[in-house]
């Protein structure tokens, strides 16, 4: 994959500064060229007189030869006049920014066949010896972005890049029917199950499952939501801005009079186009969404700053206060550095405003940034590749998407000497130090109402024929098994905070040897399906630890554990396994790619 610095994309058109200032100029002209306002319009103007369009920071890019030969004096003259106008007129009418004229979508000048998608590089968790490191600690993760994004790539006729696959997000995409907590005193139930690993009969899989208590939509606290929408030129594609509009309209349909919605947009500049509006005024909110158009460069930093400012002004004490950013993540204009942006999001999180990211589109999608912003903002990262996925995230799972029931949730497993080796599957970017578990100042993931969190360990037991680490020549110092805990293979600890509390609470329970199933067939459907998903994710990342286990083996295992599948997600998984198996064959991959290009 070819990568370019954010501000030096050679295929990007010149004059981003012209686009940014022309954006602002169009807004101001739209305001000044209106006919005499009616009494109703005068009232609207008065109500939104404090809405400001922020001038975007300037950025310089190398000019192409064609641009150097044609300096476009008329455009430059317009820029100079626009700058003078901006100095004297900074107020805009809400919605004017949405009426700006936009040039036809020309995706060719943005990508020219180059894949500029960005993903965090992660190496698979290694195998560890219990005698050396008996404790494993990590933060929970409820993101599902990687699964739906991988689905998009497969449907485009190509295998996903290794770094795009985060196995824990594959596993957590599905609900496994864990028992729902009886009451809110303990916000989630915890379960464990152990059976032989489908890809290695000498090893075991330990599945740890968490299920948050469920809340009906009508019982969700009042929500102050700020929709932050990227309307830059890269969002012109049908699978980007148009899908954003439809997605947020779906979310709007779930809101009521107690809720508030604001709409902030950013391109070369950032602007507030819908002041905080009651959630039951759906026609007004949807109309604002539908008028959005795309054009210009991307000053994401200014947009996030403005969105947080709006969220703070409309803050609901005791309610949900969240910024929801919808973007391809391609924030390539602005002076706000990524680290400064993260620091601001962290500070706002401490003040009670969280951040959820919704990713869209392809070609320039910045998964790494979108996930990091959501993690720091104590929200969740999702990727919306269809209306079906939008409904799953923003309608069916609305409670878990916006309503947090437990904060800073950490899991720690201490393995008994009866276990020789272990390996945590996934969660590579969620690992914590052992001492972090008891440190309440160390941030960790949050769990929403009804969320399911699943983690899977692969284990090698003492005395088995499995294992990848040779014994030391000069002898292993293996701890003796405490007779009092002879029947335990591990001890599970879980820490969490109730929302608004600063001191964590602790849950503890042993994992007993007697709980081990003799074979995979004895395990539950949930265990077998989760194992199939884990195997598939590992195969897509190269299959370093899955031996000869194949896509066909994944399909057979998942097919036998499909269950009721009320929403069809498991059936879709089987289709994706079939598709990946076809694309993994070189000849089939070439044919599929050619079909997509046609």
Coordinates of C-alpha atoms in Angstrom, one line a residue:
X1 CA 0.0 0.0 0.0
X2 CA 1.4 3.4 -1.0
X3 CA 1.2 6.0 1.8
X4 CA 1.7 9.7 1.6
X5 CA 2.0 12.3 4.3
X6 CA -1.3 13.8 5.0
X7 CA -0.5 17.2 3.5
X8 CA 1.5 16.0 0.5
X9 CA -0.8 13.9 -1.6
X10 CA 0.5 14.2 -5.2
X11 CA -2.9 13.4 -6.7
X12 CA -4.8 16.1 -4.8
X13 CA -5.7 19.2 -6.8
X14 CA -4.0 22.5 -6.2
X15 CA -5.7 25.5 -4.6
X16 CA -7.0 24.0 -1.4
X17 CA -6.8 27.5 0.1
X18 CA -9.0 28.8 -2.7
X19 CA -11.5 26.1 -2.0
X20 CA -11.5 26.9 1.7
X21 CA -12.0 30.6 1.3
X22 CA -14.4 30.2 -1.6
X23 CA -16.4 28.0 0.7
X24 CA -16.6 30.8 3.3
X25 CA -17.3 33.4 0.6
X26 CA -20.2 31.4 -0.8
X27 CA -21.8 31.1 2.6
X28 CA -21.5 34.9 3.1
X29 CA -22.9 35.7 -0.3
X30 CA -25.8 33.3 0.3
X31 CA -26.6 35.4 3.4
X32 CA -26.3 38.8 1.7
X33 CA -28.2 38.0 -1.5
X34 CA -31.4 36.9 0.3
X35 CA -34.6 38.7 -0.5
X36 CA -36.3 40.7 2.3
X37 CA -37.0 38.2 5.1
X38 CA -40.5 37.4 6.3
X39 CA -41.4 37.9 10.0
X40 CA -40.8 34.2 10.6
X41 CA -37.4 34.4 8.9
X42 CA -36.5 37.5 11.0
X43 CA -37.2 35.4 14.1
X44 CA -35.0 32.6 12.8
X45 CA -32.2 35.0 12.1
X46 CA -32.4 36.4 15.6
X47 CA -32.4 32.9 17.1
X48 CA -29.2 31.9 15.3
X49 CA -27.4 35.2 15.4
X50 CA -24.6 33.7 17.5
X51 CA -23.6 31.1 14.9
X52 CA -20.1 31.6 13.6
X53 CA -18.2 30.2 10.6
X54 CA -14.6 29.7 11.6
X55 CA -11.9 30.7 9.0
X56 CA -9.7 27.7 8.2
X57 CA -6.0 27.7 8.7
X58 CA -4.0 28.1 5.5
X59 CA -2.0 25.4 4.1
X60 CA 0.5 25.3 1.2
X61 CA 1.0 22.4 -1.1
X62 CA 3.4 21.9 -4.1
X63 CA 1.8 23.2 -7.3
X64 CA 1.5 21.0 -10.3
X65 CA 3.1 22.2 -13.6
X66 CA -0.3 22.8 -15.1
X67 CA -1.3 25.1 -12.2
X68 CA 2.0 27.0 -12.4
X69 CA 1.3 27.7 -16.1
X70 CA -2.2 28.8 -15.3
X71 CA -2.2 30.9 -12.1
X72 CA -6.0 31.5 -12.4
X73 CA -5.9 35.3 -11.6
X74 CA -9.6 35.5 -11.3
X75 CA -9.7 32.9 -8.6
X76 CA -6.9 34.5 -6.7
X77 CA -8.6 37.9 -6.9
X78 CA -11.7 36.3 -5.5
X79 CA -9.6 34.9 -2.6
X80 CA -8.2 38.3 -1.8
X81 CA -11.6 39.8 -1.7
X82 CA -13.0 36.9 0.3
X83 CA -10.3 37.4 3.0
X84 CA -11.2 41.0 3.4
X85 CA -14.9 40.1 3.6
X86 CA -14.2 37.5 6.3
X87 CA -12.5 40.2 8.4
X88 CA -15.6 42.3 8.6
X89 CA -18.4 39.6 8.5
X90 CA -18.1 36.5 10.6
X91 CA -21.8 35.7 11.3
X92 CA -23.7 33.3 9.1
X93 CA -27.3 32.1 8.9
X94 CA -27.8 28.5 10.0
X95 CA -28.2 26.4 7.0
X96 CA -26.5 28.8 4.6
X97 CA -23.4 26.6 4.5
X98 CA -25.5 23.8 3.2
X99 CA -26.6 25.7 0.1
X100 CA -23.1 26.2 -1.3
X101 CA -22.7 25.1 -4.9
X102 CA -20.4 22.1 -5.4
X103 CA -18.4 21.0 -8.4
X104 CA -19.3 17.5 -9.8
X105 CA -17.7 14.6 -8.0
X106 CA -14.4 13.7 -9.7
X107 CA -12.9 10.8 -7.7
X108 CA -10.2 10.3 -10.2
X109 CA -8.2 13.4 -9.1
X110 CA -8.3 12.2 -5.5
X111 CA -7.0 8.7 -5.8
X112 CA -5.8 7.9 -9.4
X113 CA -5.8 4.2 -8.5
X114 CA -3.8 4.7 -5.3
X115 CA -5.0 3.1 -2.1
X116 CA -4.5 5.7 0.6
X117 CA -6.4 3.9 3.4
X118 CA -4.5 3.9 6.7
X119 CA -4.5 1.3 9.4
X120 CA -2.5 0.9 12.6
X121 CA 0.2 -1.8 12.3
X122 CA -0.2 -4.5 14.9
X123 CA 1.7 -7.8 15.4
X124 CA -0.2 -10.8 16.7
X125 CA 0.1 -11.4 20.4
X126 CA 2.8 -13.9 21.1
X127 CA 2.7 -17.1 23.0
X128 CA 3.7 -16.6 26.7
X129 CA 4.9 -19.0 29.3
X130 CA 2.9 -19.1 32.5
X131 CA 6.1 -19.7 34.5
X132 CA 7.4 -16.4 33.3
X133 CA 4.3 -14.3 32.9
X134 CA 1.3 -15.8 34.7
X135 CA -0.9 -12.7 34.4
X136 CA -2.6 -11.2 31.3
X137 CA -4.3 -7.8 31.5
X138 CA -6.2 -5.8 28.9
X139 CA -8.9 -3.3 28.4
X140 CA -12.2 -4.3 26.9
X141 CA -13.0 -3.3 23.3
X142 CA -16.6 -2.9 21.9
X143 CA -15.6 -1.5 18.5
X144 CA -16.9 -3.4 15.4
X145 CA -15.4 -1.2 12.7
X146 CA -12.9 -3.7 11.5
X147 CA -15.5 -6.4 10.7
X148 CA -17.8 -4.2 8.6
X149 CA -14.8 -2.5 6.9
X150 CA -13.4 -6.0 6.0
X151 CA -16.8 -7.0 4.6
X152 CA -16.7 -3.9 2.4
X153 CA -13.3 -4.9 1.0
X154 CA -14.3 -8.5 0.3
X155 CA -17.4 -7.3 -1.5
X156 CA -15.2 -5.0 -3.6
X157 CA -13.4 -8.2 -4.8
X158 CA -10.2 -7.9 -2.8
X159 CA -8.7 -9.4 0.3
X160 CA -8.3 -7.1 3.3
X161 CA -4.8 -5.8 4.2
X162 CA -3.6 -7.6 7.4
X163 CA -3.6 -4.5 9.5
X164 CA -7.3 -3.8 8.7
X165 CA -8.2 -7.0 10.5
X166 CA -8.6 -6.8 14.3
X167 CA -9.8 -10.2 15.4
X168 CA -11.4 -9.0 18.7
X169 CA -13.6 -6.6 16.6
X170 CA -14.7 -9.6 14.4
X171 CA -15.6 -11.6 17.5
X172 CA -17.4 -8.7 19.2
X173 CA -19.5 -8.0 16.1
X174 CA -21.8 -10.9 17.1
X175 CA -24.1 -11.4 20.1
X176 CA -23.7 -14.8 21.8
X177 CA -26.8 -15.0 23.9
X178 CA -25.0 -14.5 27.2
X179 CA -27.2 -14.3 30.3
X180 CA -28.5 -10.8 31.0
X181 CA -27.8 -9.4 34.5
X182 CA -30.8 -9.6 36.8
X183 CA -30.4 -6.0 38.1
X184 CA -28.2 -2.9 37.8
X185 CA -26.3 -3.4 41.0
X186 CA -23.7 -5.3 39.0
X187 CA -24.0 -3.9 35.4
X188 CA -23.0 -7.1 33.6
X189 CA -22.8 -10.8 33.8
X190 CA -19.5 -12.8 33.4
X191 CA -19.2 -16.3 31.9
X192 CA -16.4 -18.6 30.9
X193 CA -16.3 -21.7 28.7
X194 CA -13.4 -24.1 27.8
X195 CA -13.1 -26.6 25.1
X196 CA -10.4 -28.0 22.7
X197 CA -9.2 -25.5 20.0
X198 CA -10.8 -26.4 16.6
X199 CA -7.5 -25.8 14.8
X200 CA -5.3 -27.7 17.3
X201 CA -6.8 -30.6 19.4
X202 CA -3.8 -30.5 21.7
X203 CA -4.7 -27.0 22.9
X204 CA -7.7 -25.5 24.6
X205 CA -9.7 -22.3 24.0
X206 CA -10.9 -20.3 27.0
X207 CA -13.8 -18.0 26.2
X208 CA -14.6 -15.1 28.5
X209 CA -17.9 -13.4 27.9
X210 CA -19.4 -10.2 29.4
X211 CA -23.0 -9.1 28.8
X212 CA -24.2 -5.6 29.9
X213 CA -27.7 -5.1 31.3
X214 CA -30.2 -3.9 28.7
X215 CA -32.1 -0.7 28.7
X216 CA -35.3 0.0 26.6
X217 CA -35.0 2.9 24.2
X218 CA -37.7 4.8 26.1
X219 CA -35.6 4.5 29.3
X220 CA -32.4 5.9 27.9
X221 CA -31.6 9.2 29.7
X222 CA -31.9 12.5 27.8
X223 CA -29.3 12.8 25.1
X224 CA -27.4 15.8 23.8
X225 CA -26.0 14.7 20.5
X226 CA -23.8 16.8 18.2
X227 CA -23.6 15.4 14.7
X228 CA -20.2 16.4 13.3
X229 CA -20.3 15.7 9.5
X230 CA -17.4 15.9 7.1
X231 CA -18.5 17.7 4.0
X232 CA -15.1 18.0 2.3
X233 CA -14.6 17.1 -1.3
X234 CA -13.5 13.5 -0.5
X235 CA -17.1 12.9 0.9
X236 CA -18.8 13.3 -2.5
X237 CA -19.1 9.6 -3.2
X238 CA -22.5 7.9 -2.8
X239 CA -21.1 5.6 -0.1
X240 CA -20.0 8.6 1.9
X241 CA -22.1 11.8 2.4
X242 CA -25.4 10.4 1.0
X243 CA -25.1 7.3 3.3
X244 CA -24.2 9.7 6.2
X245 CA -27.5 11.6 5.7
X246 CA -29.5 8.4 5.6
X247 CA -27.7 7.0 8.7
X248 CA -28.2 10.0 10.9
X249 CA -31.8 10.3 9.7
X250 CA -32.3 6.8 11.1
X251 CA -30.8 7.8 14.4
X252 CA -33.0 10.9 14.5
X253 CA -36.1 8.7 14.2
X254 CA -35.1 7.1 17.6
X255 CA -35.0 10.4 19.5
X256 CA -37.7 12.1 21.5
X257 CA -38.6 15.6 22.9
X258 CA -36.2 15.2 25.8
X259 CA -33.2 14.8 23.5
X260 CA -31.3 17.6 21.7
X261 CA -29.5 17.4 18.3
X262 CA -27.0 19.9 16.8
X263 CA -25.3 19.7 13.4
X264 CA -21.8 20.9 12.8
X265 CA -20.0 20.5 9.5
X266 CA -16.4 21.0 8.4
X267 CA -14.6 21.2 5.1
X268 CA -12.1 24.1 4.6
X269 CA -13.9 25.7 7.4
X270 CA -16.2 24.6 10.3
X271 CA -19.7 25.9 10.9
X272 CA -22.7 25.3 13.0
X273 CA -25.7 24.7 10.6
X274 CA -28.3 23.5 13.1
X275 CA -28.5 24.9 16.6
X276 CA -29.5 22.5 19.5
X277 CA -32.9 21.2 18.4
X278 CA -35.5 19.1 20.2
X279 CA -35.3 15.4 19.1
X280 CA -39.0 15.3 18.2
X281 CA -38.5 18.1 15.7
X282 CA -37.5 15.5 13.2
X283 CA -38.5 17.4 10.1
X284 CA -36.2 20.2 10.9
X285 CA -33.2 17.9 11.7
X286 CA -33.7 15.8 8.6
X287 CA -34.1 18.9 6.4
X288 CA -30.8 20.2 7.7
X289 CA -29.2 16.8 6.9
X290 CA -30.6 16.6 3.4
X291 CA -29.3 20.0 2.4
X292 CA -25.7 19.0 3.1
X293 CA -23.4 19.0 0.1
X294 CA -19.7 18.2 -0.2
X295 CA -16.7 20.3 -1.5
X296 CA -13.4 21.7 -0.4
X297 CA -10.5 20.5 1.8
X298 CA -10.8 18.9 5.3
X299 CA -10.1 20.9 8.4
X300 CA -11.2 18.2 10.8
X301 CA -9.5 19.7 13.9
X302 CA -11.6 22.9 13.6
X303 CA -14.7 20.8 13.2
X304 CA -14.1 18.8 16.3
X305 CA -13.3 21.9 18.4
X306 CA -16.5 23.5 17.3
X307 CA -18.5 20.4 17.9
X308 CA -17.3 20.1 21.5
X309 CA -18.0 23.8 22.1
X310 CA -21.6 23.2 21.0
X311 CA -21.9 20.1 23.1
X312 CA -20.7 22.0 26.1
X313 CA -23.2 24.8 25.6
X314 CA -26.1 22.3 25.4
X315 CA -24.7 20.0 28.1
X316 CA -27.4 17.9 29.9
X317 CA -26.4 17.2 33.5
X318 CA -27.0 13.5 34.3
X319 CA -27.7 12.8 30.6
X320 CA -25.8 11.6 27.6
X321 CA -23.5 14.1 26.0
X322 CA -21.8 12.8 22.9
X323 CA -20.2 14.0 19.7
X324 CA -20.9 11.7 16.8
X325 CA -18.4 12.2 14.0
X326 CA -19.3 10.9 10.5
X327 CA -16.3 11.0 8.1
X328 CA -13.8 9.0 6.0
X329 CA -11.2 10.2 8.5
X330 CA -9.2 12.0 5.8
X331 CA -8.4 15.1 7.9
X332 CA -5.6 16.6 5.8
X333 CA -5.9 20.4 6.4
X334 CA -5.4 22.3 9.6
X335 CA -2.8 23.3 12.1
X336 CA -4.2 21.2 14.9
X337 CA -1.8 18.2 15.3
X338 CA -3.1 14.7 16.0
X339 CA -1.6 14.7 19.5
X340 CA -3.1 18.1 20.4
X341 CA -6.5 16.8 19.1
X342 CA -6.2 13.7 21.3
X343 CA -5.4 15.8 24.3
X344 CA -8.5 18.0 23.7
X345 CA -10.7 14.9 23.3
X346 CA -9.3 13.4 26.5
X347 CA -9.9 16.6 28.4
X348 CA -13.5 16.8 27.2
X349 CA -14.0 13.1 28.1
X350 CA -13.1 13.9 31.7
X351 CA -15.8 16.6 31.6
X352 CA -18.5 14.2 30.6
X353 CA -18.6 14.5 26.8
X354 CA -17.8 11.3 24.9
X355 CA -17.0 10.7 21.2
X356 CA -18.3 8.1 18.8
X357 CA -16.9 7.7 15.2
X358 CA -18.8 6.5 12.2
X359 CA -16.5 5.7 9.3
X360 CA -17.6 5.8 5.6
X361 CA -16.2 5.1 2.2
X362 CA -13.1 3.7 0.6
X363 CA -9.9 4.8 -1.1
X364 CA -8.7 7.2 1.5
X365 CA -10.4 5.9 4.7
X366 CA -8.3 6.6 7.8
X367 CA -9.2 3.7 10.1
X368 CA -6.3 4.3 12.4
X369 CA -7.3 7.9 13.3
X370 CA -11.1 7.1 13.6
X371 CA -10.4 4.3 16.0
X372 CA -7.9 6.2 18.1
X373 CA -10.3 9.2 18.5
X374 CA -13.1 6.9 19.6
X375 CA -10.9 5.1 22.1
X376 CA -9.7 8.3 23.6
X377 CA -13.2 9.8 23.6
X378 CA -14.6 6.7 25.5
X379 CA -16.9 6.0 22.6
X380 CA -17.0 3.3 20.1
X381 CA -15.9 3.1 16.5
X382 CA -18.1 1.7 13.8
X383 CA -17.8 1.5 10.0
X384 CA -21.0 2.0 8.0
X385 CA -20.9 0.3 4.6
X386 CA -24.7 0.0 4.1
X387 CA -28.1 1.0 5.4
X388 CA -28.2 -2.5 6.9
X389 CA -25.2 -1.7 9.1
X390 CA -26.5 1.8 9.9
X391 CA -29.7 0.2 11.2
X392 CA -27.7 -2.3 13.3
X393 CA -25.5 0.4 14.9
X394 CA -27.9 3.3 15.2
X395 CA -31.3 1.6 15.6
X396 CA -31.1 -2.0 16.8
X397 CA -28.1 -1.3 19.1
X398 CA -28.8 2.4 19.9
X399 CA -28.7 1.8 23.7
X400 CA -25.3 0.3 23.6
X401 CA -24.0 2.9 21.1
X402 CA -24.9 5.9 23.2
X403 CA -25.7 4.9 26.8
X404 CA -22.7 3.9 28.9
X405 CA -23.3 1.5 31.9
X406 CA -19.8 0.8 33.0
X407 CA -16.5 2.7 32.6
X408 CA -12.8 1.8 32.5
X409 CA -13.5 -1.9 32.3
X410 CA -10.4 -4.0 32.6
X411 CA -9.9 -7.8 32.5
X412 CA -7.1 -9.8 34.2
X413 CA -6.5 -13.5 34.0
X414 CA -4.0 -15.2 36.3
X415 CA -3.2 -18.6 35.0
X416 CA -2.6 -21.6 37.3
X417 CA 0.7 -23.6 36.9
X418 CA -1.6 -26.3 35.4
X419 CA -1.4 -24.1 32.3
X420 CA 1.9 -24.1 30.5
X421 CA 1.4 -21.5 27.7
X422 CA -1.3 -19.0 26.7
X423 CA -2.0 -16.6 23.9
X424 CA -4.6 -13.8 23.8
X425 CA -6.3 -13.7 20.4
X426 CA -6.7 -10.1 19.4
X427 CA -6.8 -7.0 21.6
X428 CA -3.2 -6.2 20.5
X429 CA -3.8 -2.4 21.0
X430 CA -5.7 -2.9 24.3
X431 CA -3.0 -4.5 26.4
X432 CA -2.3 -3.1 29.8
X433 CA 0.5 -3.5 32.3
X434 CA -0.2 -5.8 35.2
X435 CA -0.1 -2.8 37.7
X436 CA -2.6 -0.9 35.5
X437 CA -5.3 -3.2 36.6
X438 CA -5.5 -1.7 40.1
X439 CA -4.7 1.9 39.1
X440 CA -8.0 3.7 38.8
X441 CA -6.3 6.6 36.9
X442 CA -5.5 4.3 34.0
X443 CA -8.2 4.7 31.3
X444 CA -9.8 1.7 29.8
X445 CA -12.8 0.8 27.6
X446 CA -16.4 1.5 28.4
X447 CA -19.4 -0.8 28.0
X448 CA -22.8 0.3 26.7
X449 CA -26.2 -1.0 27.7
X450 CA -26.7 -4.5 26.2
X451 CA -23.1 -4.7 24.9
X452 CA -21.5 -8.1 24.5
X453 CA -17.7 -8.4 25.0
X454 CA -15.9 -11.6 24.3
X455 CA -12.2 -12.6 24.7
X456 CA -10.6 -15.8 23.7
X457 CA -7.3 -17.3 24.9
X458 CA -5.6 -20.3 23.4
X459 CA -4.0 -22.5 26.1
X460 CA -1.5 -25.3 26.3
X461 CA -1.9 -27.4 29.4
X462 CA 1.0 -29.0 31.3
X463 CA 1.5 -32.5 30.1
X464 CA -0.1 -32.0 26.7
X465 CA 1.7 -32.7 23.4
X466 CA 1.1 -29.1 22.4
X467 CA 3.2 -26.0 22.9
X468 CA 5.6 -23.8 20.9
X469 CA 8.2 -22.9 23.5
X470 CA 11.0 -25.4 24.3
X471 CA 12.0 -25.9 27.9
X472 CA 15.2 -24.2 29.1
X473 CA 18.4 -26.2 28.9
X474 CA 19.2 -25.4 32.5
X475 CA 15.8 -26.1 33.8
X476 CA 12.5 -24.3 34.1
X477 CA 11.6 -22.9 37.5
X478 CA 8.0 -24.0 37.5
X479 CA 5.9 -22.9 40.5
X480 CA 4.2 -25.6 42.5
X481 CA 0.4 -25.9 42.3
X482 CA -1.2 -24.7 45.4
X483 CA -3.3 -27.6 46.8
X484 CA -6.1 -25.2 47.8
X485 CA -6.5 -24.3 44.1
X486 CA -5.6 -27.6 42.5
X487 CA -8.9 -27.7 40.6
X488 CA -8.5 -24.2 39.0
X489 CA -6.9 -23.5 35.7
X490 CA -7.2 -19.7 35.9
X491 CA -8.6 -16.9 38.1
X492 CA -10.6 -14.1 36.4
X493 CA -10.6 -10.6 37.8
X494 CA -12.7 -7.7 36.3
X495 CA -12.6 -4.1 37.3
X496 CA -15.1 -1.4 36.3
X497 CA -16.5 2.0 37.5
X498 CA -20.1 2.9 37.7
X499 CA -20.7 6.0 35.5
X500 CA -19.6 9.1 37.3
X501 CA -17.6 7.3 40.0
X502 CA -13.8 7.5 40.4
X503 CA -13.3 4.3 42.4
X504 CA -13.5 1.0 40.6
X505 CA -15.3 -2.1 41.8
X506 CA -14.0 -5.7 41.5
X507 CA -15.5 -9.0 40.3
X508 CA -13.6 -12.2 40.8
X509 CA -14.3 -15.8 39.9
X510 CA -12.2 -19.0 39.2
X511 CA -12.1 -21.0 36.0
X512 CA -12.2 -24.6 37.0
X513 CA -10.7 -27.7 35.4
X514 CA -14.0 -29.5 35.7
X515 CA -15.6 -27.0 33.3
X516 CA -13.5 -28.2 30.4
X517 CA -15.5 -29.9 27.6
X518 CA -13.9 -33.1 26.3
X519 CA -14.4 -32.1 22.6
X520 CA -15.6 -29.1 20.6
X521 CA -18.9 -30.8 19.8
X522 CA -19.9 -30.6 23.5
X523 CA -19.4 -26.9 23.6
X524 CA -22.2 -24.4 23.1
X525 CA -23.2 -22.9 19.8
X526 CA -21.9 -19.6 21.1
X527 CA -18.5 -21.1 21.8
X528 CA -18.2 -22.8 18.5
X529 CA -19.4 -19.8 16.4
X530 CA -17.0 -17.5 18.3
X531 CA -14.2 -19.9 17.6
X532 CA -15.0 -19.9 13.9
X533 CA -15.0 -16.1 13.8
X534 CA -11.6 -16.1 15.7
X535 CA -10.2 -18.6 13.2
X536 CA -11.4 -16.7 10.2
X537 CA -9.9 -13.4 11.5
X538 CA -6.6 -15.2 12.1
X539 CA -6.6 -16.7 8.6
X540 CA -7.2 -13.2 7.1
X541 CA -4.1 -12.0 9.1
X542 CA -2.0 -14.8 7.7
X543 CA -2.9 -17.8 10.0
X544 CA 0.3 -17.8 11.9
X545 CA -1.1 -20.0 14.7
X546 CA -4.0 -21.9 13.0
X547 CA -1.9 -24.6 11.4
X548 CA -3.7 -26.4 8.5
X549 CA -7.2 -25.1 9.5
X550 CA -8.8 -23.8 6.3
X551 CA -11.6 -21.5 5.2
X552 CA -13.6 -24.7 4.6
X553 CA -13.0 -25.7 8.2
X554 CA -14.2 -22.3 9.4
X555 CA -17.4 -22.6 7.3
X556 CA -18.1 -26.1 8.6
X557 CA -17.6 -25.1 12.2
X558 CA -19.8 -21.9 11.8
X559 CA -22.5 -23.7 9.9
X560 CA -23.0 -26.2 12.7
X561 CA -23.3 -23.4 15.3
X562 CA -25.5 -20.9 13.3
X563 CA -28.4 -21.1 15.8
X564 CA -31.5 -19.1 15.3
X565 CA -29.7 -16.1 13.6
X566 CA -32.7 -13.7 13.9
X567 CA -31.0 -10.9 12.0
X568 CA -29.1 -12.9 9.5
X569 CA -25.6 -11.8 10.7
X570 CA -24.3 -15.4 11.0
X571 CA -25.6 -16.3 7.6
X572 CA -23.8 -13.3 6.2
X573 CA -20.7 -14.4 7.9
X574 CA -20.8 -17.7 6.0
X575 CA -21.1 -15.8 2.8
X576 CA -18.0 -13.7 3.6
X577 CA -16.1 -16.9 4.5
X578 CA -17.0 -18.3 1.1
X579 CA -16.0 -15.1 -0.6
X580 CA -12.6 -14.9 1.2
X581 CA -11.9 -18.5 0.2
X582 CA -12.5 -17.6 -3.4
X583 CA -10.4 -14.5 -3.3
X584 CA -7.5 -16.3 -1.5
X585 CA -7.0 -18.4 -4.6
X586 CA -4.8 -16.3 -6.9
X587 CA -6.8 -17.0 -10.1
X588 CA -10.1 -16.4 -8.5
X589 CA -8.8 -13.2 -6.9
X590 CA -7.7 -11.8 -10.3
X591 CA -11.0 -12.6 -11.9
X592 CA -13.0 -11.0 -9.0
X593 CA -10.8 -7.9 -9.2
X594 CA -11.4 -7.6 -13.0
X595 CA -15.1 -8.0 -12.4
X596 CA -15.1 -5.1 -9.9
X597 CA -13.0 -2.9 -12.2
X598 CA -15.6 -3.4 -15.0

